[in-house]
C-alpha positions as a printed NumPy array, in Angstrom:
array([[ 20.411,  -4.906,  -1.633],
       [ 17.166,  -7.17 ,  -1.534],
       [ 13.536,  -6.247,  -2.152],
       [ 12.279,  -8.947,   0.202],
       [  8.054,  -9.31 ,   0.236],
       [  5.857, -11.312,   2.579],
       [  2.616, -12.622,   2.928],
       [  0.207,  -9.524,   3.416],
       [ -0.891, -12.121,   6.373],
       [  1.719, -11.147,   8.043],
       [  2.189,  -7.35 ,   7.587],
       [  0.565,  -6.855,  10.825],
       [  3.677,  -7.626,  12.199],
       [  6.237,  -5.88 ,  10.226],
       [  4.762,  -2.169,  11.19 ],
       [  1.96 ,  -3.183,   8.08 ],
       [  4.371,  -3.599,   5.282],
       [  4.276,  -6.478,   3.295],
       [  7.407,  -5.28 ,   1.518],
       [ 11.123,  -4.131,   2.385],
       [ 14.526,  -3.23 ,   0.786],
       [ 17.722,  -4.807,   2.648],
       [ 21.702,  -3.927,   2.407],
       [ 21.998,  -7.399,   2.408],
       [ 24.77 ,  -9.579,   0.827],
       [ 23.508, -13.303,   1.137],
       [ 20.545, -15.084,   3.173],
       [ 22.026, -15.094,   6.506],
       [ 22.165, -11.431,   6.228],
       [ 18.719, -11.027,   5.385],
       [ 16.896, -13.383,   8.199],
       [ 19.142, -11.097,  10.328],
       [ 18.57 ,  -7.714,   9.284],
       [ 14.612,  -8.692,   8.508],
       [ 14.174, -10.062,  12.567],
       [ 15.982,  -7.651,  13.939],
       [ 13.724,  -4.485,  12.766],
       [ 10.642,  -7.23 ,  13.043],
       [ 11.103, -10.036,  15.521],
       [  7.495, -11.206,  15.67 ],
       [  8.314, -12.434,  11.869],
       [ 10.737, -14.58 ,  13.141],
       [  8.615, -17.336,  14.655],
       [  6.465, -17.38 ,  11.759],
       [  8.761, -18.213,   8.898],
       [ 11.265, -20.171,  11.156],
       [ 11.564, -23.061,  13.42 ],
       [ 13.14 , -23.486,  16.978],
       [ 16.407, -24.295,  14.609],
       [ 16.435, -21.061,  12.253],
       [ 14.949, -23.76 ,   9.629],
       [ 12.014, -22.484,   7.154],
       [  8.924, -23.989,   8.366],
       [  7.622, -26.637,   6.536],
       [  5.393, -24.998,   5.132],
       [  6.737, -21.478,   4.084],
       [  8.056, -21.26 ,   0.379],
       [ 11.247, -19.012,  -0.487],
       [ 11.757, -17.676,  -3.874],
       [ 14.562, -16.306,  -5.15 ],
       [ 14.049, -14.105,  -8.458],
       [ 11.12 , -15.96 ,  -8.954],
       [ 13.124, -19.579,  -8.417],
       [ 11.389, -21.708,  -5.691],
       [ 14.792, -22.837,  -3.497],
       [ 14.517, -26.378,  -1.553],
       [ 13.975, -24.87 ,   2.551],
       [ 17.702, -27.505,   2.96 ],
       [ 19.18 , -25.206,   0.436],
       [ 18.339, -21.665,   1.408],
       [ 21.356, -20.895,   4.016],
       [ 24.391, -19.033,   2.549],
       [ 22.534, -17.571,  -0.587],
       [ 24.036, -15.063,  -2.198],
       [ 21.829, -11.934,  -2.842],
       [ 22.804,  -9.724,  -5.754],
       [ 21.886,  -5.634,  -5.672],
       [ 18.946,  -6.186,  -7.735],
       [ 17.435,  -9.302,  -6.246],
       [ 13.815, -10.473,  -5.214],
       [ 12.828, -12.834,  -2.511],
       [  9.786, -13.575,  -1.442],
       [  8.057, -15.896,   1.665],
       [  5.023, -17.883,   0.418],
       [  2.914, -19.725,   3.487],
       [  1.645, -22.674,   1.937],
       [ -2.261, -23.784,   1.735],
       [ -2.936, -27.223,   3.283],
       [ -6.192, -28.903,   3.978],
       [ -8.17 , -31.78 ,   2.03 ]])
């Protein structure tokens, strides 16, 4: 099970929740389980390739994990990940 949270930006498309528990046992899991209840998400956090976008952050318990690194994570019963869009400008 993972408490997974995401930006309040985009709770507007996940029925207004910004936050979710998963029976989840590793990353794959979760992308699957979180765009099947909310496709819309989907487009927004990945690419054309099921890649994070450049310029979304994943944290694991607090642990920012490299986007080439994130695929076959294993989630334990009392983990947190959260989706961070990153600010750009100058």
């Amino acid at each position: 099970m993972a408490t997974v949270f995401i930006p309040s930006s985009l709770a507007s498309l996940a029925n207004n929740s910004s936050s979710f528990v998963l029976e989840v046992a590793n990353t794959a899991e979760l992308f699957d389980s979180l765009f099947d209840l909310y496709p819309e998400l989907a487009s927004k956090l990945l690419d054309d390739k099921k890649s994070p976008r450049p310029f979304v952050a994943f944290f694991h318990n607090g642990i920012n994990i490299p986007n080439s690194r994130i695929a076959g994570i294993c989630l334990t019963s009392d983990c947190q990940v959260l989706f961070l869009l990153a600010v750009a400008g100058g």
